[in-house]
Short mmCIF file of C-alpha atoms and ligand atoms in Angstrom, two decimals:
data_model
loop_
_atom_site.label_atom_id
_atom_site.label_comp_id
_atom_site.label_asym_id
_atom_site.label_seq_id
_atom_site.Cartn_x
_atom_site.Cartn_y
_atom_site.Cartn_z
CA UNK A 1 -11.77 -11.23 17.26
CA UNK A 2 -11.49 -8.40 14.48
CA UNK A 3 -14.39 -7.04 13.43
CA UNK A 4 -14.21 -6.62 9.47
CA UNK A 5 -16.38 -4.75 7.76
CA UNK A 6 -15.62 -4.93 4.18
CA UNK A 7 -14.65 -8.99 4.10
CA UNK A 8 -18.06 -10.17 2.46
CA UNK A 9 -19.30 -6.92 0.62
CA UNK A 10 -19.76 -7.05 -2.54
CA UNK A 11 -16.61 -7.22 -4.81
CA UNK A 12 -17.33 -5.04 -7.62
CA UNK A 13 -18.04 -2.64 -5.46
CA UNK A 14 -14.73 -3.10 -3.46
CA UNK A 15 -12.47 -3.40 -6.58
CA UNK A 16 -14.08 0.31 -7.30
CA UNK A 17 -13.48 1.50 -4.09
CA UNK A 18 -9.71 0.75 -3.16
CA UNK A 19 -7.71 2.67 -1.39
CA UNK A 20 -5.22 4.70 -3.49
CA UNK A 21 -4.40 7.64 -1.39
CA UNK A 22 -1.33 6.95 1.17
CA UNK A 23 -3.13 9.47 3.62
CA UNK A 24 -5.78 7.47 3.98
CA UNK A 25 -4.35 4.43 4.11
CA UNK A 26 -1.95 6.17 7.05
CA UNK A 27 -4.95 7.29 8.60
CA UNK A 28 -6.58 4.21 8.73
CA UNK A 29 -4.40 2.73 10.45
CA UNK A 30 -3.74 5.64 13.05
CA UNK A 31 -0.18 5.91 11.43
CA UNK A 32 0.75 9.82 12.00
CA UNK A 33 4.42 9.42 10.92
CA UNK A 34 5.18 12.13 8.67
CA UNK A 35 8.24 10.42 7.26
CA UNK A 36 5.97 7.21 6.47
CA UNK A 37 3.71 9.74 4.73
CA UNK A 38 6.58 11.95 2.76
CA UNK A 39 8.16 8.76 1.34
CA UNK A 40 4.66 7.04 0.21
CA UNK A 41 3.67 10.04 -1.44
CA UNK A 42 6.67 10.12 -3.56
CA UNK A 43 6.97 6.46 -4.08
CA UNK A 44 3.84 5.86 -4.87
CA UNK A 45 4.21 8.71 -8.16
CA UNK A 46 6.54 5.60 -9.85
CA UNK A 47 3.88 2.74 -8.97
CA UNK A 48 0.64 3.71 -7.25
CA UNK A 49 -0.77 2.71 -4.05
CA UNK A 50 -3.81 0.31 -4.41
CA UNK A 51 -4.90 -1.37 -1.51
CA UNK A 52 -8.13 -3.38 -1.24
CA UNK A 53 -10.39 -2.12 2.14
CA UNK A 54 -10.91 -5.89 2.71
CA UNK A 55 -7.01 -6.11 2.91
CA UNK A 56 -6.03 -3.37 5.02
CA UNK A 57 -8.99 -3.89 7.82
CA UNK A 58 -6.42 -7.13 7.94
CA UNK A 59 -3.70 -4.78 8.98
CA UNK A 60 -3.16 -4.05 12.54
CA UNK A 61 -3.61 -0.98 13.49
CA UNK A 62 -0.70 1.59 15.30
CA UNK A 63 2.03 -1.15 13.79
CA UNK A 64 4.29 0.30 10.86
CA UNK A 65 6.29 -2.29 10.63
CA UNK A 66 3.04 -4.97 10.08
CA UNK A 67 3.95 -7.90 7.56
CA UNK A 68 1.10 -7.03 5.80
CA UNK A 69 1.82 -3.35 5.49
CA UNK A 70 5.24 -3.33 4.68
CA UNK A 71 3.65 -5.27 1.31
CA UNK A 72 1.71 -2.46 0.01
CA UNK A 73 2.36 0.83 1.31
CA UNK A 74 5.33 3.01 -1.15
CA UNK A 75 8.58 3.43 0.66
CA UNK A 76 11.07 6.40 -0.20
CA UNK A 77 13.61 3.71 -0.76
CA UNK A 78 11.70 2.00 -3.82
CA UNK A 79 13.19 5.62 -5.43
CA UNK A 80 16.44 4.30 -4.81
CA UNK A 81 19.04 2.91 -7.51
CA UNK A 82 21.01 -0.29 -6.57
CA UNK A 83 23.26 -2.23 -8.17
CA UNK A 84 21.67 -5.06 -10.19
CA UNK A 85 18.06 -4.24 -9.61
CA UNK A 86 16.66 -3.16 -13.16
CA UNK A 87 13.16 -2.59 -14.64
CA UNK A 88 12.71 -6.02 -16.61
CA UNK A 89 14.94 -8.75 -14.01
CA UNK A 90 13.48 -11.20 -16.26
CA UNK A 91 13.63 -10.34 -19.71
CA UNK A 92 10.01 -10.80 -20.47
CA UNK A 93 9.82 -7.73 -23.07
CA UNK A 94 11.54 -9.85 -25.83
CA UNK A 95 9.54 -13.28 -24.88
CA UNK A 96 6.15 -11.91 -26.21
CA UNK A 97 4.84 -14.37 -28.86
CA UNK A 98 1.20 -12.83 -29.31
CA UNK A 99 -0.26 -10.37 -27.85
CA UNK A 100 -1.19 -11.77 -24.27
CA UNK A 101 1.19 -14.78 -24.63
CA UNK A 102 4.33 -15.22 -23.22
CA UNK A 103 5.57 -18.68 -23.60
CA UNK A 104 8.84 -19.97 -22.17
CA UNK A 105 8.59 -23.18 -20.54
CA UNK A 106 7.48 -26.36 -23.16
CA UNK A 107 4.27 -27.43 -21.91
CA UNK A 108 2.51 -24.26 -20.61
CA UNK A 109 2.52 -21.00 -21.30
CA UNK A 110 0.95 -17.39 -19.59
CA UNK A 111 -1.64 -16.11 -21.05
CA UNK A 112 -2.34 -12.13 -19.99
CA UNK A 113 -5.48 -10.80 -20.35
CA UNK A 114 -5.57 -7.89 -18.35
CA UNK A 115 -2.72 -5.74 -17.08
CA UNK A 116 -4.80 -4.61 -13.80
CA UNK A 117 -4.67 -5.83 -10.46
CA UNK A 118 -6.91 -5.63 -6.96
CA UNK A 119 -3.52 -5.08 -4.49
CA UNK A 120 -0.25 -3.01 -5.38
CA UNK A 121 2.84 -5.21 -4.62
CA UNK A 122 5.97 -3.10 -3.86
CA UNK A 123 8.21 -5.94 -4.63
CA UNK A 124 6.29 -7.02 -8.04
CA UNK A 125 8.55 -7.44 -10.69
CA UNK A 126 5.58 -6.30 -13.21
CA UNK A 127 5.99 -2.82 -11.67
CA UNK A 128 7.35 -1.93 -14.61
CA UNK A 129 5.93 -4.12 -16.96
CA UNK A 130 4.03 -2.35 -20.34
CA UNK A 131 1.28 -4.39 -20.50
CA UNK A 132 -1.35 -2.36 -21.84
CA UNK A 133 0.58 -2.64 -25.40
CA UNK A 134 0.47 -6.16 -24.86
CA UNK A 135 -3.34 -7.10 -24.09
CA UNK A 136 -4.95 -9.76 -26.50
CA UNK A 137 -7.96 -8.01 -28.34
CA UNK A 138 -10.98 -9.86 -28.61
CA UNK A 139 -9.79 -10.86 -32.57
CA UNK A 140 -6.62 -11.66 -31.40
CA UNK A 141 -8.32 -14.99 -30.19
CA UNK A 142 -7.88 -16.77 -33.35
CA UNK A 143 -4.36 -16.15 -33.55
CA UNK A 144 -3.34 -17.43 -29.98
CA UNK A 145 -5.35 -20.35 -30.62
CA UNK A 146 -3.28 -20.51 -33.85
CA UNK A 147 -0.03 -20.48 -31.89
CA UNK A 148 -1.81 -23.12 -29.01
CA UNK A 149 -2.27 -25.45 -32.29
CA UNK A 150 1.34 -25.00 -33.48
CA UNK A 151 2.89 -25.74 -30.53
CA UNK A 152 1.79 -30.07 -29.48
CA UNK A 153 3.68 -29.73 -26.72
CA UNK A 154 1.18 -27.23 -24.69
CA UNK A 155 -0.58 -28.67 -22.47
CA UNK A 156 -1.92 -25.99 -19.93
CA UNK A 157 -2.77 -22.70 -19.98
CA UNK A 158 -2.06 -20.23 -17.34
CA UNK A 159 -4.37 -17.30 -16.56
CA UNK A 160 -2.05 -14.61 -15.20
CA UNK A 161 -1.41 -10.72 -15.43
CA UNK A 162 -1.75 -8.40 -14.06
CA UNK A 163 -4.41 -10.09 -12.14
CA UNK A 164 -7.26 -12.61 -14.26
CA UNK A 165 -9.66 -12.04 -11.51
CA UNK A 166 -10.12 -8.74 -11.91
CA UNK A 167 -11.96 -9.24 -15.07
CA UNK A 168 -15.62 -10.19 -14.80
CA UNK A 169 -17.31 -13.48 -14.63
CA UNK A 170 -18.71 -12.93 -18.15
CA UNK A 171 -15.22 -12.60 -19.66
CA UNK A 172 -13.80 -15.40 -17.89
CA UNK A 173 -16.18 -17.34 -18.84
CA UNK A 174 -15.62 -16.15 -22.63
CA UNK A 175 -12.03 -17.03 -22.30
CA UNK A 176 -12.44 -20.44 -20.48
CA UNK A 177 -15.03 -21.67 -23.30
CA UNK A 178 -12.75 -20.47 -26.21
CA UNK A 179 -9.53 -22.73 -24.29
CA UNK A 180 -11.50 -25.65 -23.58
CA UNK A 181 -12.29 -25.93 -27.21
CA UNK A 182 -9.06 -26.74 -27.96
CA UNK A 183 -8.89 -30.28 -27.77
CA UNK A 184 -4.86 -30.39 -26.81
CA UNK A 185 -5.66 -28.66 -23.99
CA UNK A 186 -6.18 -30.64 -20.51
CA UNK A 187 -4.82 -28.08 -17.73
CA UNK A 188 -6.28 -24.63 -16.54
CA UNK A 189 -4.50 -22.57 -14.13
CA UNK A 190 -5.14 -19.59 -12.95
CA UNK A 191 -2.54 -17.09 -10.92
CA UNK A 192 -4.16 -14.61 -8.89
CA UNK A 193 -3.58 -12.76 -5.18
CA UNK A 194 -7.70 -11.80 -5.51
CA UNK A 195 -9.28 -13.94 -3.23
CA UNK A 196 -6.31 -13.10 -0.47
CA UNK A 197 -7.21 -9.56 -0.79
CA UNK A 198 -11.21 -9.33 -1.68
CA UNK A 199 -11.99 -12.72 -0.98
CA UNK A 200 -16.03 -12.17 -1.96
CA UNK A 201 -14.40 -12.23 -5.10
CA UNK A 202 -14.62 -16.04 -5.13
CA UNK A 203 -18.20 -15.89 -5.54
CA UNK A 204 -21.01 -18.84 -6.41
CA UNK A 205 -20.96 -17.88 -10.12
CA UNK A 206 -17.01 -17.58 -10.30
CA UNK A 207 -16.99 -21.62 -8.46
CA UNK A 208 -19.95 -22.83 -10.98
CA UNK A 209 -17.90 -21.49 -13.96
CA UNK A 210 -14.84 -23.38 -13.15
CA UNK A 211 -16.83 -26.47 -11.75
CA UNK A 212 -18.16 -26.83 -15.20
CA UNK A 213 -15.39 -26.52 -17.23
CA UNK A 214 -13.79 -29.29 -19.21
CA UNK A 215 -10.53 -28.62 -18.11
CA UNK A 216 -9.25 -29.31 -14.68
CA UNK A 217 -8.30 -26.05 -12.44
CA UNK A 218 -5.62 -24.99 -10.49
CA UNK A 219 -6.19 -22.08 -8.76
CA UNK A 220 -2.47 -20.34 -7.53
CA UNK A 221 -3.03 -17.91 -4.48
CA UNK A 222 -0.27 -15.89 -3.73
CA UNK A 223 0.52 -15.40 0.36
CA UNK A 224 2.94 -14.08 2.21
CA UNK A 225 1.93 -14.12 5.75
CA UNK A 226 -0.85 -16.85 7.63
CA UNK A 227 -2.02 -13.09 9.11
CA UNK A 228 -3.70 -12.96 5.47
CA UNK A 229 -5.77 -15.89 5.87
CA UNK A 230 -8.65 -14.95 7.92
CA UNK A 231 -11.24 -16.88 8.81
CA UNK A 232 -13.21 -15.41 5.70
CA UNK A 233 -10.79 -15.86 2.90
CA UNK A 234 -10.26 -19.35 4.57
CA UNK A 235 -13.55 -20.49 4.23
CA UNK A 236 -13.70 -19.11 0.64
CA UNK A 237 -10.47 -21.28 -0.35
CA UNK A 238 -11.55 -24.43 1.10
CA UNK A 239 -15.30 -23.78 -0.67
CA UNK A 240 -12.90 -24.33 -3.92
CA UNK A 241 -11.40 -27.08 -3.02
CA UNK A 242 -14.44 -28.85 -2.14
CA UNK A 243 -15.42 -27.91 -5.75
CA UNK A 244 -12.91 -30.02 -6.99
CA UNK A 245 -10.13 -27.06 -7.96
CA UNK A 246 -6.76 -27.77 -7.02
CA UNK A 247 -5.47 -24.75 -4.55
CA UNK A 248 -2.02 -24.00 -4.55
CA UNK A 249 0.13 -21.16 -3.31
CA UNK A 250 3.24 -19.34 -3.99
CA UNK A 251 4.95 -16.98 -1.63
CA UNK A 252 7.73 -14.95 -2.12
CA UNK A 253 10.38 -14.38 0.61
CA UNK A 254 10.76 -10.77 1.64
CA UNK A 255 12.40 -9.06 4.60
CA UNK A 256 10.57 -7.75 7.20
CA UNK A 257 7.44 -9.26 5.82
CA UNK A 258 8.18 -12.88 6.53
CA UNK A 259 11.99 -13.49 6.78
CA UNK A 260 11.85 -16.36 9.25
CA UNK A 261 11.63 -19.84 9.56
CA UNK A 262 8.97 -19.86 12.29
CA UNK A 263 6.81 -17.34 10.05
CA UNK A 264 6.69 -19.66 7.30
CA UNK A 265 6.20 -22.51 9.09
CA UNK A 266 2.73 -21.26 10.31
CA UNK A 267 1.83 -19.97 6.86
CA UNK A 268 2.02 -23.68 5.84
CA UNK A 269 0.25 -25.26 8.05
CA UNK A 270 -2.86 -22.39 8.07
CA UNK A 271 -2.47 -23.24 4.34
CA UNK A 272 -3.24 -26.63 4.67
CA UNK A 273 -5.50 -26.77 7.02
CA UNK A 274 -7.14 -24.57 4.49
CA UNK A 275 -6.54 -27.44 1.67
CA UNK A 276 -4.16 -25.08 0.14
CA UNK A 277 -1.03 -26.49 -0.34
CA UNK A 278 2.59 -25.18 -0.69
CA UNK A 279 3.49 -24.80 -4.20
CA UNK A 280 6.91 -21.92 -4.66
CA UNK A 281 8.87 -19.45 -2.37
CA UNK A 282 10.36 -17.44 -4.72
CA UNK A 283 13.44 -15.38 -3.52
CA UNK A 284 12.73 -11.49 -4.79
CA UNK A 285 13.68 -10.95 -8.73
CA UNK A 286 16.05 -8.35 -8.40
CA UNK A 287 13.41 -5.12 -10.27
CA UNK A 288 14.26 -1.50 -9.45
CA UNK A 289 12.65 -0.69 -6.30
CA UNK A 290 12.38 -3.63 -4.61
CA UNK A 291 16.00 -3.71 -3.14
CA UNK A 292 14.54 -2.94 0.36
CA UNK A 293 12.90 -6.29 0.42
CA UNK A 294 16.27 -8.48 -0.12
CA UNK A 295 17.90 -10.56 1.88
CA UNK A 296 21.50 -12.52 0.95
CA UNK A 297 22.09 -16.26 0.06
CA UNK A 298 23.27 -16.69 3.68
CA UNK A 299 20.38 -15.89 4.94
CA UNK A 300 18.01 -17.49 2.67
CA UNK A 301 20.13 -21.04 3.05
CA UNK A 302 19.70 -20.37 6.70
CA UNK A 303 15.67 -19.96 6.86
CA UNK A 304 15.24 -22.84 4.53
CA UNK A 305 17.27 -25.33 6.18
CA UNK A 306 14.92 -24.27 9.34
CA UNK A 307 12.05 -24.66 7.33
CA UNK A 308 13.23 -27.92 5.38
CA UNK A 309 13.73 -29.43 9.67
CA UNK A 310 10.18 -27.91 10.99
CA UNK A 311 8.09 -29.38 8.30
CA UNK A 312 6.74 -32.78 6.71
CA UNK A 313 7.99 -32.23 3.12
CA UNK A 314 4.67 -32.08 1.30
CA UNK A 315 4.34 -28.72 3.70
CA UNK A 316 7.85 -27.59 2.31
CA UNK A 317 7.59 -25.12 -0.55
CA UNK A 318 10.19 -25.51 -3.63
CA UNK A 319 12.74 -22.50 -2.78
CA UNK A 320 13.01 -21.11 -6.63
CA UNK A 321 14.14 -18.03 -8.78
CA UNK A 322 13.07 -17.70 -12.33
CA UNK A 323 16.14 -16.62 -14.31
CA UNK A 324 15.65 -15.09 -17.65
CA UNK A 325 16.39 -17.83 -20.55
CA UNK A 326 16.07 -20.90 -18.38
CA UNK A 327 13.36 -23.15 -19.11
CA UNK A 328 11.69 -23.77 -16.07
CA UNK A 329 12.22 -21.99 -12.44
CA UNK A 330 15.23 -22.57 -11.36
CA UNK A 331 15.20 -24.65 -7.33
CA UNK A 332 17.91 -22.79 -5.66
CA UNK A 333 18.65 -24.92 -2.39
CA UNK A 334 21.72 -25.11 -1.21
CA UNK A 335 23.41 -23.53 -4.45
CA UNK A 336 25.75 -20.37 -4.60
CA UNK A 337 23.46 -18.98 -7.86
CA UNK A 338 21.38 -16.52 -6.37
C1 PLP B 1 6.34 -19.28 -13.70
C2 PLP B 1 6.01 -19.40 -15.10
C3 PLP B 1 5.27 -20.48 -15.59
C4 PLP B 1 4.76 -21.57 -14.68
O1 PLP B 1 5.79 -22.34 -14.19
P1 PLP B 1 5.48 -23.61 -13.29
O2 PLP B 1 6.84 -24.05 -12.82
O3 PLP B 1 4.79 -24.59 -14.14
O4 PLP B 1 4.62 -23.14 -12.17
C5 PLP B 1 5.03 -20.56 -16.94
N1 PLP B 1 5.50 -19.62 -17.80
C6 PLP B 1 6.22 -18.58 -17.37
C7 PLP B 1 6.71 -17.59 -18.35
C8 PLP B 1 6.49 -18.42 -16.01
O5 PLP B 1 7.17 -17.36 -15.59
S1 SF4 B 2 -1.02 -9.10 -7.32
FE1 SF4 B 2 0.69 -10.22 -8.22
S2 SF4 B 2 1.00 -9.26 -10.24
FE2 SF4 B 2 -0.27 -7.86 -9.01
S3 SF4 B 2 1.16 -6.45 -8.03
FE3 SF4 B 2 0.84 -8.14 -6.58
S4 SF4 B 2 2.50 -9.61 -7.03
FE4 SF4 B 2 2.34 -8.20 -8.78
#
């Protein structure tokens, strides 16, 4: 059994203590490789390193190629140009209704209100995003709940970034009190990696907000690997579940990092016997940098027809791409489109 350190300390204090220099993080985890080193140096110039201490003590130690790892630390191939991988895969600099909104799909829309997150992503297509241009002010409030109010068909509104739990309980609380005013409104979802990477984050004030809110939650982990789900984090999910929030993840299919059948398999069932269940795997958006992580239709079609025969089918995720213009994401089983 590990012993972790930095699982239940406080989380301001880890969100202002990440680890951002690739030495460090190398050292840590008794990797001397100067090559590692070289390339997450440079790489990390592009899109910085930013690794949560609660994250990496889940990182085992002497292995470069860890699942975990290979998530977070810069690689000198990210500098590399490929065909077809661009800066904005999915067009989202022309969506922008409002500032903070970006509304594609009819009954739901994302609403950004920070650009920040806890963990560093290589593969993220927001690696290039410009959100800080695009942050709601606090007086911008009255005209996205002008646009909420134009638009019947909204239902839901989907707390997403950047990263919503980065922000403090006091502003999420703001936020959740000015949406559940608005009586059209039934569905609150939130999309966040936080409480896989500083789980304390989920703390008693953060469950009491969202137990006493009018709208019903749905709280959208994002996990890649069961090796994330600790016995800590675990124990944090489940405490929101038995508060009533609905816990759902999304994963996104990367090589290296979890690029088997058997790998994803596990993740679902440590999910659910979490009470997490299965929501996407997304197949990699195609954003500069990220090439490193893809893997071709063949193979994809090959892990999820292993996956579709290991598990009962509410364990299956929906295999999915979001394609720029399309009005929902786009279930890519057994197709020839991606
Ligand atoms: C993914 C996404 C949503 C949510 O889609 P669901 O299929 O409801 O999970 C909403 N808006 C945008 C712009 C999205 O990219
Ligand atoms: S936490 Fe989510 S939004 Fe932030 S870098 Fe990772 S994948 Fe991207």
């Amino acid at each position: 059994m590990t012993n972790y350190l930095y699982q239940e300390q406080n989380w301001q204090s880890q969100m202002s203590d990440l680890i951002t220099d690739p030495k460090e993080l190398l050292d840590i985890l008794k990797l001397s490789s100067d090559q590692l080193l070289s390339g997450a140096i440079l790489a990390s110039q592009t899109f910085k390193l930013r690794v949560p201490r609660a994250f990496a003590e889940k990182i085992e130690v002497g292995n470069p190629l860890d699942p975990l790892l290979l998530q977070v630390l810069p690689h000198h191939l990210e500098l590399e140009d490929f065909e077809g991988f661009v800066t904005d895969p999915l067009g989202e600099e022309d969506a922008n209704q409002q500032p903070g909104v970006l509304h594609k799909y009819k009954s739901r829309f994302l609403l950004t209100l920070t650009g920040a997150c806890a963990v560093h992503c290589r593969y993220c297509f927001r690696r290039h995003f410009p959100y800080q241009e695009n942050l709601p002010k606090n007086d911008d409030w009255v005209n996205i709940k002008n646009y909420i109010e134009s638009k019947p068909d909204i239902n839901e509104v989907i707390l997403s970034g950047g990263d919503p739990l980065t922000l403090s309980n006091r502003k999420l609380q703001l936020w959740i009190e000015r949406l559940s005013s608005i009586e059209q409104l039934k569905y609150l979802r939130i999309h966040t990696r936080v409480p896989v990477v500083i789980p304390s984050r989920v703390d008693e004030e953060f469950i009491s907000i969202l137990k006493n809110s009018r709208l019903r939650v749905i709280l959208v982990i994002h996990s890649n690997h069961a090796s994330e789900l600790d016995e800590f984090t675990c124990s944090k999910l489940s405490e929101l579940v038995h508060n009533k929030v609905t816990v759902l993840n999304q994963a996104v299919l990367l090589k290296g990092v979890n690029d088997s059948a058997e790998i994803l398999t596990h993740l679902s069932y440590k999910l659910f016997d979490t009470g997490v269940i299965p929501y996407y795997l997304h197949v990699l958006d195609k954003v500069k940098g990220a090439h490193h992580f893809d893997l071709d239709t063949n193979e994809i079609n090959r892990i999820y027809t292993e996956l579709l025969a290991n598990l009962p089918g509410y364990l299956v995720p929906k295999l999915v791409r979001e394609i720029a213009g399309e009005k929902n994401k786009t279930p890519l089983f057994g197709t020839e489109t991606f």
